Coordinates of C-alpha atoms and ligand atoms in Angstrom, one line a residue:
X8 CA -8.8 -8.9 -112.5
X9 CA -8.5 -10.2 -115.9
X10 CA -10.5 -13.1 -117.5
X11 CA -11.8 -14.2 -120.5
X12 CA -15.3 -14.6 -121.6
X13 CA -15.6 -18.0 -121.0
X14 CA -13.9 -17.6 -117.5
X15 CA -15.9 -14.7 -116.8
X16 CA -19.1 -16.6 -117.4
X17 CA -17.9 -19.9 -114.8
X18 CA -16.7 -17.2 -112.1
X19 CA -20.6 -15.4 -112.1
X20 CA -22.3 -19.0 -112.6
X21 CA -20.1 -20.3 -109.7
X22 CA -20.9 -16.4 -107.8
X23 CA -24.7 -16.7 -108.5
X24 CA -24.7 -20.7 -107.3
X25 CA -22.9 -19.4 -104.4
X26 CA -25.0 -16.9 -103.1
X27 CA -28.5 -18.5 -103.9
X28 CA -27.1 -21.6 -101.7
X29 CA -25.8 -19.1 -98.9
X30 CA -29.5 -17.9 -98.7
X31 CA -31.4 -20.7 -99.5
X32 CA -32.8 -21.8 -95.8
X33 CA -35.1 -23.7 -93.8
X34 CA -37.5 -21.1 -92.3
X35 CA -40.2 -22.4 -90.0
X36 CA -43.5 -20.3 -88.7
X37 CA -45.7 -20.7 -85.7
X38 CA -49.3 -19.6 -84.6
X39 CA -52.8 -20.9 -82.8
X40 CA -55.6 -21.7 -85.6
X41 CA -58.6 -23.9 -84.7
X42 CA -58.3 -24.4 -81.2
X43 CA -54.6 -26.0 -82.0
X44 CA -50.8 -25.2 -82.4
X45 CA -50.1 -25.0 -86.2
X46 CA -46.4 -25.4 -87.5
X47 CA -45.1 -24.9 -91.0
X48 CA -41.4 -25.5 -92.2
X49 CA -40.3 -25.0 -95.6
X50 CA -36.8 -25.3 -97.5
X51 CA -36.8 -21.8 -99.6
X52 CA -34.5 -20.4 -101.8
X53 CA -34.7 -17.3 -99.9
X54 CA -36.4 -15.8 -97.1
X55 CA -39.1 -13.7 -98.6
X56 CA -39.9 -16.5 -100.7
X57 CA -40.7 -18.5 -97.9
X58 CA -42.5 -17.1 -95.6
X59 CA -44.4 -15.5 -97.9
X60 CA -45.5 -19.6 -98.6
X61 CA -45.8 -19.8 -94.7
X62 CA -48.3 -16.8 -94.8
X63 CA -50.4 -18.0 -97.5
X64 CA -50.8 -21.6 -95.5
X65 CA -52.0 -19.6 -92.1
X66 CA -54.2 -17.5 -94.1
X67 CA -55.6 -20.8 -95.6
X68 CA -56.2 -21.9 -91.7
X69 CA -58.2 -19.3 -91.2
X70 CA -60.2 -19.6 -94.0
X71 CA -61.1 -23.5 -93.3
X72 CA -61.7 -22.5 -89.4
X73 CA -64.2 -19.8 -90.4
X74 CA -65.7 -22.2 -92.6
X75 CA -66.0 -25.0 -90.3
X76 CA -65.8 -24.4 -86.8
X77 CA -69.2 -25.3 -84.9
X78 CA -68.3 -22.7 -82.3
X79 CA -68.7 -19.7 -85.0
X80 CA -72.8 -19.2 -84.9
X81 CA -72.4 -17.7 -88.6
X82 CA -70.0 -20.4 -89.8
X83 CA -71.4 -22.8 -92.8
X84 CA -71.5 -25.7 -90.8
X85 CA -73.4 -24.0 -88.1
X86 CA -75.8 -22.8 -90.5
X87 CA -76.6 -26.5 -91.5
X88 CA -76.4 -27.6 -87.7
X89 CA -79.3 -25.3 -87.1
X90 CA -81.3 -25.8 -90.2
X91 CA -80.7 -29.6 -91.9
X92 CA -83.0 -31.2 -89.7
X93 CA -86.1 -29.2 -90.5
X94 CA -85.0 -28.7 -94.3
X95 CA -82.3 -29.2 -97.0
X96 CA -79.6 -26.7 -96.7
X97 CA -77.4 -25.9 -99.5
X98 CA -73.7 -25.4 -98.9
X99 CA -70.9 -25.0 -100.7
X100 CA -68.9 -27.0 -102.8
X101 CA -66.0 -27.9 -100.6
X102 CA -67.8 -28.4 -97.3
X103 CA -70.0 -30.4 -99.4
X104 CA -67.3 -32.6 -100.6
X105 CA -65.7 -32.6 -96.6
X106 CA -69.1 -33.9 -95.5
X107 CA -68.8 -37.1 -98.3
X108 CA -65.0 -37.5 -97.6
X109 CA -66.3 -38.0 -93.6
X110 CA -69.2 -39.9 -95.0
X111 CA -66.3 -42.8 -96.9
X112 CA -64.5 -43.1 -93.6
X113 CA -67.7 -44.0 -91.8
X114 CA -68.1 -46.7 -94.3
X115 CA -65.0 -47.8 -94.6
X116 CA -65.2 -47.8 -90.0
X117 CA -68.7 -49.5 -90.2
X118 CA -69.5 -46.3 -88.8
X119 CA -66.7 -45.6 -85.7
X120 CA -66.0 -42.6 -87.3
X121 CA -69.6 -40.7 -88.0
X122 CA -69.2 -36.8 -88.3
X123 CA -73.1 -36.9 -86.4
X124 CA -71.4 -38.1 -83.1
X125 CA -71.5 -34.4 -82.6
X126 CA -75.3 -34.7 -81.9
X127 CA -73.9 -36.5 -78.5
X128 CA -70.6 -34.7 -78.6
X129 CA -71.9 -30.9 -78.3
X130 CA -73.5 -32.2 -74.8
X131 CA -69.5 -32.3 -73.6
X132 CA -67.3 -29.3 -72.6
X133 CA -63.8 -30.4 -72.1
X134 CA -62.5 -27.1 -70.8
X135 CA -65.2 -26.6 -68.5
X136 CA -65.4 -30.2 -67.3
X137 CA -69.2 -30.8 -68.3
X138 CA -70.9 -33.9 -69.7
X139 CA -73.9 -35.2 -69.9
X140 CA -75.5 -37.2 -67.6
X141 CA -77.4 -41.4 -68.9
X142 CA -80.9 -39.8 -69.6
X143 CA -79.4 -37.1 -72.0
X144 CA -77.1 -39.1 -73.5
X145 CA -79.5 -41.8 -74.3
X146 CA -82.0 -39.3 -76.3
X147 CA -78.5 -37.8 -78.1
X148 CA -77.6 -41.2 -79.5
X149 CA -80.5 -41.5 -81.1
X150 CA -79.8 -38.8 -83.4
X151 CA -76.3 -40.3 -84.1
X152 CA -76.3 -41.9 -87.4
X153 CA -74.2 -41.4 -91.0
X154 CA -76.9 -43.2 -92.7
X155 CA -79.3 -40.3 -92.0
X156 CA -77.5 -37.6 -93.5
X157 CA -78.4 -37.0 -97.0
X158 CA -76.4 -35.4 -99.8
X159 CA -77.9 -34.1 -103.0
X160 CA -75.1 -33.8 -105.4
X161 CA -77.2 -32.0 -108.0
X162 CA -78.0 -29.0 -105.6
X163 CA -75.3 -30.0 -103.3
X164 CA -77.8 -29.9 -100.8
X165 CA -77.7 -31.5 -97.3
X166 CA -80.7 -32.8 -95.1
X167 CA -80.6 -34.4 -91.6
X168 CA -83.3 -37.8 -91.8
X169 CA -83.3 -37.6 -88.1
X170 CA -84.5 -34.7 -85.2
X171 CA -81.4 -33.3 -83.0
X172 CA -79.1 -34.4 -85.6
X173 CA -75.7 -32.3 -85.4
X174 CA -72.4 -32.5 -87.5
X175 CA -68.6 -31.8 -86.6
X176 CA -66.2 -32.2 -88.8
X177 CA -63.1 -31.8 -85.8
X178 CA -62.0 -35.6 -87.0
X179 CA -61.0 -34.8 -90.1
X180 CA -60.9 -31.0 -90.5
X181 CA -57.0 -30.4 -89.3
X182 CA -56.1 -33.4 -91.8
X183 CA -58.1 -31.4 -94.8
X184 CA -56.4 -28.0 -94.1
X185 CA -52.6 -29.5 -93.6
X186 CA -53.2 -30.9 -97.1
X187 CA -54.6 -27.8 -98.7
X188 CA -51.4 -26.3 -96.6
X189 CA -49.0 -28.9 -98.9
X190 CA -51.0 -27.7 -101.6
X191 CA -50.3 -24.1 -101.6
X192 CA -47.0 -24.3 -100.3
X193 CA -45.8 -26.8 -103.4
X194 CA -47.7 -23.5 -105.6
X195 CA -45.0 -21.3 -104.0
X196 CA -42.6 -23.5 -105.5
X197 CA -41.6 -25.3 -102.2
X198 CA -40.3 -28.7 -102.5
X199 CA -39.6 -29.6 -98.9
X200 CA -41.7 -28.8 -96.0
X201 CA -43.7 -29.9 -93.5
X202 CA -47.1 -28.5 -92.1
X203 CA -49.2 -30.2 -89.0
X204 CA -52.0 -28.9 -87.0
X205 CA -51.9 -30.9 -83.9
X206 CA -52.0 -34.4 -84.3
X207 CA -51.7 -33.6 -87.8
X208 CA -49.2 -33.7 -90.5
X209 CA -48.7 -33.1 -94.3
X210 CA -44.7 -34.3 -95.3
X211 CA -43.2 -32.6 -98.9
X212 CA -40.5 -34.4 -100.0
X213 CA -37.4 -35.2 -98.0
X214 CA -35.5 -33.4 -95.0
X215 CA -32.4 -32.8 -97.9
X216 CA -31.2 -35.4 -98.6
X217 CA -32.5 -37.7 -95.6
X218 CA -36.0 -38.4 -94.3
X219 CA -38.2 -36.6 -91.8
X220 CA -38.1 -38.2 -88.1
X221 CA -41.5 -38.2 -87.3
X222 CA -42.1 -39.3 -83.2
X223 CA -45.3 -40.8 -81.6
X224 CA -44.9 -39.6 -78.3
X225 CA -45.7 -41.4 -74.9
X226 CA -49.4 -41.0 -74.2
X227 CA -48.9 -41.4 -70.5
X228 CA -45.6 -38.8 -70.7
X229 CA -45.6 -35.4 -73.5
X230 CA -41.4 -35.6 -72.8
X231 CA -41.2 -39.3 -74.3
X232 CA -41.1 -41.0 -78.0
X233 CA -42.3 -44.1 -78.2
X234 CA -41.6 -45.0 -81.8
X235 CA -39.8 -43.0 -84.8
X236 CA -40.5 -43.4 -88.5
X237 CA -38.1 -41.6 -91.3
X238 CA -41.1 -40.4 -93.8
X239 CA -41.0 -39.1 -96.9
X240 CA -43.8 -37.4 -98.7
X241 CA -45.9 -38.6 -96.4
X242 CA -49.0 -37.4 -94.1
X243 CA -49.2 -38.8 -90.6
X244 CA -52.0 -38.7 -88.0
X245 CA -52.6 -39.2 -84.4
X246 CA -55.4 -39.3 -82.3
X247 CA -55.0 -39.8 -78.5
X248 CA -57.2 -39.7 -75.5
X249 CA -54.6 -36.9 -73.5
X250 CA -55.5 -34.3 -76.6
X251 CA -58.8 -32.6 -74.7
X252 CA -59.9 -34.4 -71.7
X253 CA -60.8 -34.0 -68.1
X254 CA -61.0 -36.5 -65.0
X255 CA -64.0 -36.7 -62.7
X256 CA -64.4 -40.2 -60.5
X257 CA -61.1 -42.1 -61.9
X258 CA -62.9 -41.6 -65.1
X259 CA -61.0 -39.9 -68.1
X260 CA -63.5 -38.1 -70.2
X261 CA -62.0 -37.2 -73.4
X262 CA -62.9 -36.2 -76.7
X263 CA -63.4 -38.9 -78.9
X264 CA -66.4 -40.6 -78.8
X265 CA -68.4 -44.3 -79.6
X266 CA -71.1 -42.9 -81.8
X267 CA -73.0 -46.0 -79.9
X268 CA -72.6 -44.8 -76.7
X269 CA -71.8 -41.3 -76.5
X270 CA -69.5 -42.1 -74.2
X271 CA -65.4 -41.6 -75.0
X272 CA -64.1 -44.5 -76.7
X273 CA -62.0 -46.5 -73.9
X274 CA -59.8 -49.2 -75.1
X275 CA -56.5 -47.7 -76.4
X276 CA -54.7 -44.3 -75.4
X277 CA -53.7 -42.9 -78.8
X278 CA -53.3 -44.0 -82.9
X279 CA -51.0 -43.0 -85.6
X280 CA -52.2 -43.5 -89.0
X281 CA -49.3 -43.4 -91.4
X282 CA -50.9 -43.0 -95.3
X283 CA -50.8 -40.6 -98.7
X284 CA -53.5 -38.1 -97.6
X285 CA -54.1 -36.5 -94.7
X286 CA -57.7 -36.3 -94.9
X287 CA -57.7 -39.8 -94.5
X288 CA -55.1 -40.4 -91.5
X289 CA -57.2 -37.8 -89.6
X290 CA -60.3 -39.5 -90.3
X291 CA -58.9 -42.7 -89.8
X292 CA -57.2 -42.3 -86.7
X293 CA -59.9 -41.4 -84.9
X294 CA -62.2 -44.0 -86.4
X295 CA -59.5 -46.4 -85.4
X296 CA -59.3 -45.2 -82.0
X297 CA -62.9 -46.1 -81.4
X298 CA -62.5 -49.6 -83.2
X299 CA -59.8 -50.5 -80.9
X300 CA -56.8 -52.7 -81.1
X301 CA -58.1 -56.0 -82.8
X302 CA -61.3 -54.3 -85.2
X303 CA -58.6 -51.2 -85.6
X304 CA -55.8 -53.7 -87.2
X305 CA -58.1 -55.3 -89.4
X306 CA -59.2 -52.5 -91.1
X307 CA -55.6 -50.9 -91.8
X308 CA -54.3 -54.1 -92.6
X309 CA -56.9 -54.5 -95.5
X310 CA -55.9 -50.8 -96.8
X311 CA -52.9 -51.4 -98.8
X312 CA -51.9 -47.6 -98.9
X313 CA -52.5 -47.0 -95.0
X314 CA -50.1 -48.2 -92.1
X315 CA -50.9 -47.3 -88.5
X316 CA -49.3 -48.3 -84.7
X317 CA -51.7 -48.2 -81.8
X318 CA -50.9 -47.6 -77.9
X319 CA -53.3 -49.9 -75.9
X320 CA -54.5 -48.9 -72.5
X321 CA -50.8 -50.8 -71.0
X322 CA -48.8 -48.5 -72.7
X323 CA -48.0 -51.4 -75.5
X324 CA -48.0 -51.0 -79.6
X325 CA -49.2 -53.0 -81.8
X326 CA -48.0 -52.0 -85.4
X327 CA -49.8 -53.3 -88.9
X328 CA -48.4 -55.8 -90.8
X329 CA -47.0 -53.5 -93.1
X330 CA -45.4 -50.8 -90.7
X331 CA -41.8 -52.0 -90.3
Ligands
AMP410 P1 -58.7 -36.4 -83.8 O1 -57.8 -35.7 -82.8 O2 -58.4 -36.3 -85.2 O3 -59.0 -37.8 -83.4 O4 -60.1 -35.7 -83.7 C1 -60.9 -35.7 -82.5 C2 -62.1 -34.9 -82.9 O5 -62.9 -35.6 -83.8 C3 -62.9 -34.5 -81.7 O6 -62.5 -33.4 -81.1 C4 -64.3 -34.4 -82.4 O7 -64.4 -33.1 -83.0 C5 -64.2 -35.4 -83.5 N1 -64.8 -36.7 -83.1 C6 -64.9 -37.3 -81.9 N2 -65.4 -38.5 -82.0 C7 -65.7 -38.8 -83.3 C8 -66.2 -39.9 -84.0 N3 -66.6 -41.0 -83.5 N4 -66.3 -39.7 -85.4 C9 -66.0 -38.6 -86.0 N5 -65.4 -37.5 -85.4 C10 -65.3 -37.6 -84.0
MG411 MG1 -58.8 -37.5 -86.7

């Protein structure tokens, strides 16, 4: 074929647009991390490209559940469960920070979310269908208390103020690692994607073009929506009482718990926090969740940049004023 210079250069521009959009893709990956189903899906120019991004996000799954799983004996956090109580523990800067990010949301709660419920929670095994019984929970709560844990930012130390204190950071833990997710995959260059650890989930951009449709599923039935949002750019949070739960006497004992009581929190069945970081909607979801309907509305409604829609123990929502 004959052509001209100029022609010659639009006929390899139009070959090379062609191709790239042939193989650009979406490309989604899949795998268990922290106790929970972890799902990444990225637009990518090519495939190599892209999971290569997926990769680097599981990796960085890993890396946060080594770092801050309670049921890893020679994880950081259990180092400080086992120490902080007796003496100041110095940890690392980024649990550090985690432990003051979970220390904000337990001010902003008035203290429904507290990281030291764990000091009651660790008396509960889900799977195995153990809890404790009045007298031990009565001693546990004792030790439950934000108030009493004590960060040094100088030596970023941390000290427990109370005897049997215990920290989890399993409220707002999946939130922090699908944002460090976002993080790396925007650093391969990805501009769409989504990544969510359970309940959890980080939004890049657009679907393309259109929003993401982002359900809140029946809490009473896994096969049903009950609402949709389009989001875009956007993290979204969850926390519901059919996540990690067992039933003994009629009673559903689940896995998010009144730091007054001890006890699982019992007035709504689940809580979607809709907001700009994902920390936050994790943290705040379950806070929420043990504020209930009326204290849980009030709070979101006075956070400008947060919207949420809770599920009440009838099955019916009750959105903020700003969701619609
Ligand atoms: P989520 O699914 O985000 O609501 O997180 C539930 C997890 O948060 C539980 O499995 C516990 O690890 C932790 N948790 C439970 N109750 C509380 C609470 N009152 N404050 C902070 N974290 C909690
Ligand atoms: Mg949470």
């Amino acid at each position: 074929m004959r052509c001209t210079v100029f022609s010659c250069l639009l006929l390899a521009a139009a070959l090379t647009f062609l191709s790239v959009a042939a193989r650009a893709e979406w490309i989604t990956g899949d795998e268990a991390i922290m106790g929970t189903a972890i799902r990444v899906e990225v637009w990518a120019e090519d495939r190599a490209t892209g999971e290569e991004a997926i990769a680097a996000v599981m990796a960085e799954m890993h890396r946060i559940d080594r770092l801050m799983s309670t049921y890893k004996p020679d994880s950081e956090i259990s180092g400080i469960n086992a120490r902080a109580s007796e003496e100041q523990v110095v940890i690392g800067r980024e649990l550090f920070d985690l432990v003051a990010r979970g220390l904000q949301v337990s001010e902003l709660s008035g203290g429904a979310f507290d990281i030291s419920y764990a000091s009651a929670g660790h008396l509960y095994d889900f799977r195995a269908e153990v809890r404790p019984d009045q007298a031990q929970l009565e001693q546990a709560v004792e030790a439950i208390d934000y108030r009493m844990i004590v960060l040094d930012d100088e030596t970023l130390g941390i000290r427990f103020l109370r005897p049997g204190m215990r920290i989890d950071l399993g409220g707002i833990a999946k939130g922090y690692a699908v944002e460090q997710g976002a993080m790396i995959l925007r650093e391969h260059g990805i501009a769409h994607g989504l990544v969510s650890a359970g309940g959890d989930t980080r939004i890049l951009g657009d679907r393309r073009g259109k929003p993401w449709m982002v359900g809140i599923r029946n809490p009473r039935n896994r096969t049903e929506v009950v609402a949709r949002m389009p989001l875009v750019d956007e993290a979204i949070s969850t926390s519901g009482d059919y996540e990690r739960y067992f039933e003994a006497d009629g009673v559903r004992y689940h896995h998010i718990i009144s730091p007054s009581t001890g006890k699982s929190a019992g007035d709504v069945f689940s809580v979607t926090i809709i907001g700009p970081d994902a920390t936050m909607t994790d943290g705040l979801s379950t806070g929420v969740f043990v504020l209930g309907v009326e204290a849980g509305l009030e709070l979101i409604n006075s956070l400008p940049d947060f919207e949420t829609v809770i599920v009440d123990d009838e099955g019916d929502l009750h959105p903020s004023d700003g969701f619609m």
